[in-house]
């Protein structure tokens, strides 16, 4: 009697454990002559845990046609790489000395983005994109102007830096700022294929330099902080079609230069994300 009770208890525990660990399974069998194709789908709620399709002949030979173990994380996350190419400029207290050549002042960024799928509807899909990027702002000055630090200038000059006329004829004179950013963008994809994205980013300055190239001479790079803000942030908007080129607009409410050491300038950029 004691042995029978023990066996009954073990059987009950095994049944409960199996009921807790077994997920609902749906099996479809298709027979065609001596060939049987079996598809087994394991689900957990509205999530497909795994699918497996096998092909078996009457001789007993079995071929595994496909095996797709999809997890919830794999279906929710995706990643992409993007290249931003466009033009940049700045607004605010722009003095004539700081005016730049619009067509030669370019913006470039390399973006690695991880997309997290959020709840959507039948007609829209929501994704939150986040990831690092490296961005370059290039500001090409008009004429023969060059940006310099004011350590050797008179006290009447702006402290920190200024733009002055060079005595040589210059082919190129620009300021380049390299920055590491982390954008966070909420993307809305419509059923027709249209996508919209809005978000913000913040970043730190990695490098900055001026590049001056006289006519008939070699280009000279001079690295330095140039009174630039080490931390900048901005807003971003994107518009386009899924898996296609996107138009982007960026604007930075933060100042390009540190307070009191440069003009109050807000950087903006427009272009395409490839």
Short mmCIF file of C-alpha atoms in Angstrom, two decimals:
data_model
loop_
_atom_site.label_atom_id
_atom_site.label_comp_id
_atom_site.label_asym_id
_atom_site.label_seq_id
_atom_site.Cartn_x
_atom_site.Cartn_y
_atom_site.Cartn_z
CA UNK A 1 0.00 0.00 0.00
CA UNK A 2 2.80 2.41 0.89
CA UNK A 3 4.54 1.70 -2.41
CA UNK A 4 1.33 2.34 -4.34
CA UNK A 5 0.84 5.69 -2.64
CA UNK A 6 4.42 6.68 -3.40
CA UNK A 7 4.00 5.80 -7.08
CA UNK A 8 0.73 7.74 -7.26
CA UNK A 9 2.38 10.80 -5.70
CA UNK A 10 5.29 10.68 -8.15
CA UNK A 11 2.88 10.34 -11.06
CA UNK A 12 0.90 13.38 -9.87
CA UNK A 13 4.04 15.53 -9.50
CA UNK A 14 5.28 14.53 -12.95
CA UNK A 15 1.90 15.37 -14.51
CA UNK A 16 1.79 18.82 -12.89
CA UNK A 17 5.39 19.57 -13.90
CA UNK A 18 4.72 18.51 -17.48
CA UNK A 19 1.58 20.67 -17.62
CA UNK A 20 3.54 23.70 -16.42
CA UNK A 21 6.43 23.32 -18.86
CA UNK A 22 4.54 22.22 -21.98
CA UNK A 23 3.47 25.03 -24.32
CA UNK A 24 0.54 24.80 -26.72
CA UNK A 25 1.59 23.02 -29.91
CA UNK A 26 -0.11 23.03 -33.30
CA UNK A 27 0.78 20.27 -35.78
CA UNK A 28 -0.19 20.20 -39.47
CA UNK A 29 0.26 17.02 -41.51
CA UNK A 30 0.06 16.95 -45.33
CA UNK A 31 0.25 13.58 -47.14
CA UNK A 32 1.11 13.24 -50.82
CA UNK A 33 1.53 9.66 -51.94
CA UNK A 34 4.43 8.13 -50.02
CA UNK A 35 5.54 11.53 -48.66
CA UNK A 36 4.36 13.16 -45.45
CA UNK A 37 5.13 16.83 -44.63
CA UNK A 38 4.69 17.71 -40.97
CA UNK A 39 4.78 21.28 -39.60
CA UNK A 40 4.87 21.82 -35.84
CA UNK A 41 4.35 25.28 -34.33
CA UNK A 42 4.95 25.98 -30.63
CA UNK A 43 3.32 29.16 -29.32
CA UNK A 44 3.21 31.05 -26.05
CA UNK A 45 0.28 33.45 -26.05
CA UNK A 46 0.56 35.50 -29.23
CA UNK A 47 4.28 34.75 -29.64
CA UNK A 48 5.69 31.99 -31.85
CA UNK A 49 8.41 30.18 -29.91
CA UNK A 50 9.55 27.80 -32.66
CA UNK A 51 8.48 26.19 -35.93
CA UNK A 52 9.78 23.01 -37.52
CA UNK A 53 8.92 21.39 -40.85
CA UNK A 54 9.98 17.83 -41.73
CA UNK A 55 9.49 15.68 -44.83
CA UNK A 56 9.19 11.92 -44.32
CA UNK A 57 8.97 9.19 -46.96
CA UNK A 58 7.33 5.81 -46.45
CA UNK A 59 10.79 4.22 -46.38
CA UNK A 60 11.41 6.02 -43.09
CA UNK A 61 13.89 8.56 -44.51
CA UNK A 62 13.31 12.02 -42.93
CA UNK A 63 14.51 15.39 -44.23
CA UNK A 64 14.36 18.51 -42.04
CA UNK A 65 13.13 21.13 -44.50
CA UNK A 66 13.24 24.15 -42.20
CA UNK A 67 13.76 24.96 -38.56
CA UNK A 68 13.02 28.47 -37.39
CA UNK A 69 13.43 29.14 -33.70
CA UNK A 70 12.07 32.65 -33.40
CA UNK A 71 12.21 34.27 -30.00
CA UNK A 72 10.36 37.29 -28.76
CA UNK A 73 13.59 39.29 -28.58
CA UNK A 74 14.52 38.44 -32.17
CA UNK A 75 11.14 39.66 -33.42
CA UNK A 76 11.23 42.88 -31.40
CA UNK A 77 14.75 44.04 -32.18
CA UNK A 78 16.41 44.98 -35.45
CA UNK A 79 19.44 47.02 -36.42
CA UNK A 80 20.56 49.17 -39.31
CA UNK A 81 23.49 51.29 -40.46
CA UNK A 82 22.95 54.73 -41.98
CA UNK A 83 25.03 57.46 -43.59
CA UNK A 84 23.92 61.09 -43.24
CA UNK A 85 25.07 63.46 -45.99
CA UNK A 86 23.98 67.08 -46.20
CA UNK A 87 24.74 70.75 -45.69
CA UNK A 88 25.07 72.60 -42.40
CA UNK A 89 25.13 76.19 -41.25
CA UNK A 90 24.24 78.14 -38.13
CA UNK A 91 21.77 80.77 -37.05
CA UNK A 92 21.80 83.28 -34.22
CA UNK A 93 24.26 86.14 -33.72
CA UNK A 94 26.08 85.63 -37.01
CA UNK A 95 28.51 88.48 -37.65
CA UNK A 96 29.86 89.09 -41.18
CA UNK A 97 33.20 87.63 -40.12
CA UNK A 98 31.59 84.29 -39.21
CA UNK A 99 29.54 83.92 -42.40
CA UNK A 100 30.20 80.64 -44.21
CA UNK A 101 29.89 79.36 -47.76
CA UNK A 102 26.56 77.44 -47.78
CA UNK A 103 27.42 75.01 -50.57
CA UNK A 104 30.84 74.12 -49.13
CA UNK A 105 29.78 73.68 -45.49
CA UNK A 106 28.93 70.00 -45.29
CA UNK A 107 27.58 67.59 -42.69
CA UNK A 108 28.45 63.88 -42.57
CA UNK A 109 27.53 61.25 -39.97
CA UNK A 110 27.84 57.49 -39.59
CA UNK A 111 25.00 55.95 -37.58
CA UNK A 112 24.62 52.52 -35.96
CA UNK A 113 21.05 52.15 -34.78
CA UNK A 114 19.19 49.50 -32.79
CA UNK A 115 15.42 49.54 -33.36
CA UNK A 116 12.99 48.36 -30.68
CA UNK A 117 9.48 47.53 -31.86
CA UNK A 118 6.75 49.09 -29.73
CA UNK A 119 3.02 48.56 -29.76
CA UNK A 120 1.37 49.63 -32.99
CA UNK A 121 -1.89 49.14 -34.81
CA UNK A 122 -3.08 47.51 -37.98
CA UNK A 123 -2.08 50.55 -40.03
CA UNK A 124 1.01 51.81 -38.18
CA UNK A 125 4.15 50.40 -36.59
CA UNK A 126 6.10 52.14 -33.85
CA UNK A 127 9.83 51.67 -33.35
CA UNK A 128 12.26 53.35 -31.00
CA UNK A 129 15.72 53.73 -32.53
CA UNK A 130 18.79 54.30 -30.39
CA UNK A 131 22.49 53.93 -31.09
CA UNK A 132 25.82 55.71 -31.43
CA UNK A 133 26.94 57.89 -34.30
CA UNK A 134 30.03 59.84 -35.34
CA UNK A 135 29.21 63.24 -36.88
CA UNK A 136 31.33 65.88 -38.62
CA UNK A 137 30.31 69.53 -39.00
CA UNK A 138 32.35 71.44 -41.58
CA UNK A 139 32.08 75.25 -41.69
CA UNK A 140 33.81 76.78 -44.74
CA UNK A 141 34.52 80.50 -44.27
CA UNK A 142 34.01 83.11 -46.96
CA UNK A 143 36.95 84.68 -48.78
CA UNK A 144 40.36 84.63 -47.10
CA UNK A 145 39.07 84.45 -43.54
CA UNK A 146 40.61 82.12 -40.99
CA UNK A 147 39.58 81.20 -37.45
CA UNK A 148 42.31 81.76 -34.87
CA UNK A 149 42.77 81.92 -31.12
CA UNK A 150 43.21 85.43 -29.78
CA UNK A 151 46.23 84.92 -27.54
CA UNK A 152 48.40 87.13 -29.76
CA UNK A 153 45.74 89.72 -30.63
CA UNK A 154 44.98 93.03 -28.99
CA UNK A 155 42.67 93.17 -25.99
CA UNK A 156 39.95 94.71 -28.16
CA UNK A 157 39.46 91.41 -30.00
CA UNK A 158 36.91 88.87 -28.87
CA UNK A 159 38.41 86.73 -26.08
CA UNK A 160 38.94 83.12 -27.03
CA UNK A 161 38.79 83.24 -30.82
CA UNK A 162 38.02 85.37 -33.83
CA UNK A 163 37.87 85.28 -37.62
CA UNK A 164 40.44 87.47 -39.36
CA UNK A 165 41.53 88.18 -42.93
CA UNK A 166 44.58 86.26 -44.10
CA UNK A 167 47.14 88.08 -46.24
CA UNK A 168 47.30 85.16 -48.67
CA UNK A 169 44.80 84.08 -51.30
CA UNK A 170 43.13 81.01 -49.85
CA UNK A 171 41.60 78.14 -51.74
CA UNK A 172 40.05 76.68 -48.58
CA UNK A 173 39.53 77.77 -44.99
CA UNK A 174 37.22 75.82 -42.70
CA UNK A 175 36.50 74.69 -39.15
CA UNK A 176 35.73 70.99 -38.63
CA UNK A 177 34.11 69.63 -35.47
CA UNK A 178 33.89 65.88 -34.87
CA UNK A 179 31.35 64.74 -32.29
CA UNK A 180 30.16 61.45 -30.76
CA UNK A 181 26.36 61.48 -30.49
CA UNK A 182 23.68 59.18 -29.12
CA UNK A 183 20.36 59.86 -30.91
CA UNK A 184 17.00 58.54 -29.71
CA UNK A 185 14.38 58.58 -32.49
CA UNK A 186 10.73 57.46 -32.42
CA UNK A 187 9.78 56.14 -35.86
CA UNK A 188 6.23 55.72 -37.14
CA UNK A 189 5.81 53.50 -40.22
CA UNK A 190 2.48 53.65 -42.03
CA UNK A 191 0.97 50.80 -43.99
CA UNK A 192 1.50 52.62 -47.28
CA UNK A 193 5.26 52.67 -46.63
CA UNK A 194 5.65 56.25 -45.41
CA UNK A 195 7.84 56.69 -42.32
CA UNK A 196 8.25 59.64 -39.95
CA UNK A 197 10.81 60.00 -37.20
CA UNK A 198 11.27 62.57 -34.43
CA UNK A 199 13.77 62.58 -31.61
CA UNK A 200 16.77 64.18 -29.98
CA UNK A 201 20.46 63.56 -29.52
CA UNK A 202 23.30 64.57 -27.22
CA UNK A 203 27.01 64.27 -27.78
CA UNK A 204 30.54 65.18 -26.79
CA UNK A 205 33.28 66.75 -28.89
CA UNK A 206 35.94 64.28 -30.00
CA UNK A 207 38.10 66.52 -32.18
CA UNK A 208 38.19 69.95 -33.79
CA UNK A 209 40.61 71.62 -36.16
CA UNK A 210 40.97 74.32 -38.78
CA UNK A 211 42.17 73.56 -42.29
CA UNK A 212 43.73 76.33 -44.37
CA UNK A 213 44.94 75.78 -47.93
CA UNK A 214 46.53 78.69 -49.84
CA UNK A 215 46.41 78.83 -53.63
CA UNK A 216 49.32 76.75 -54.90
CA UNK A 217 50.28 75.62 -51.39
CA UNK A 218 49.76 72.69 -49.07
CA UNK A 219 46.88 72.46 -46.62
CA UNK A 220 47.70 73.02 -42.95
CA UNK A 221 45.61 71.59 -40.12
CA UNK A 222 45.68 73.18 -36.68
CA UNK A 223 43.96 71.20 -33.92
CA UNK A 224 42.56 72.88 -30.85
CA UNK A 225 39.42 73.45 -28.76
CA UNK A 226 38.65 76.84 -30.39
CA UNK A 227 36.32 77.76 -27.50
CA UNK A 228 33.84 75.11 -28.68
CA UNK A 229 31.31 73.61 -26.32
CA UNK A 230 32.39 70.12 -25.35
CA UNK A 231 28.76 68.98 -24.97
CA UNK A 232 26.01 69.79 -27.47
CA UNK A 233 22.50 68.52 -28.01
CA UNK A 234 19.89 68.87 -30.70
CA UNK A 235 16.60 67.81 -32.25
CA UNK A 236 16.18 65.57 -35.27
CA UNK A 237 13.38 64.83 -37.73
CA UNK A 238 13.34 62.28 -40.56
CA UNK A 239 10.91 61.66 -43.41
CA UNK A 240 10.91 59.05 -46.16
CA UNK A 241 9.86 55.60 -47.31
CA UNK A 242 10.69 52.25 -45.78
CA UNK A 243 14.01 50.79 -46.98
CA UNK A 244 14.68 53.94 -49.00
CA UNK A 245 16.44 57.30 -48.74
CA UNK A 246 15.19 59.58 -45.94
CA UNK A 247 15.23 63.36 -45.72
CA UNK A 248 16.51 64.68 -42.38
CA UNK A 249 16.57 68.01 -40.56
CA UNK A 250 18.62 68.76 -37.43
CA UNK A 251 18.70 71.78 -35.16
CA UNK A 252 20.76 72.42 -32.03
CA UNK A 253 19.32 74.78 -29.38
CA UNK A 254 22.68 74.55 -27.59
CA UNK A 255 25.41 77.02 -28.57
CA UNK A 256 28.31 76.00 -30.77
CA UNK A 257 30.80 78.08 -28.74
CA UNK A 258 31.23 78.55 -25.01
CA UNK A 259 29.49 81.54 -23.44
CA UNK A 260 31.54 84.73 -23.65
CA UNK A 261 34.21 83.21 -25.90
CA UNK A 262 32.38 83.15 -29.22
CA UNK A 263 29.16 84.28 -30.90
CA UNK A 264 25.85 82.65 -29.95
CA UNK A 265 25.41 80.26 -32.87
CA UNK A 266 22.95 77.38 -33.24
CA UNK A 267 23.94 74.68 -35.72
CA UNK A 268 21.44 73.22 -38.17
CA UNK A 269 21.77 70.65 -40.96
CA UNK A 270 19.62 69.27 -43.79
CA UNK A 271 20.24 66.39 -46.14
CA UNK A 272 19.64 62.71 -46.77
CA UNK A 273 20.05 59.53 -44.76
CA UNK A 274 21.21 56.68 -46.98
#
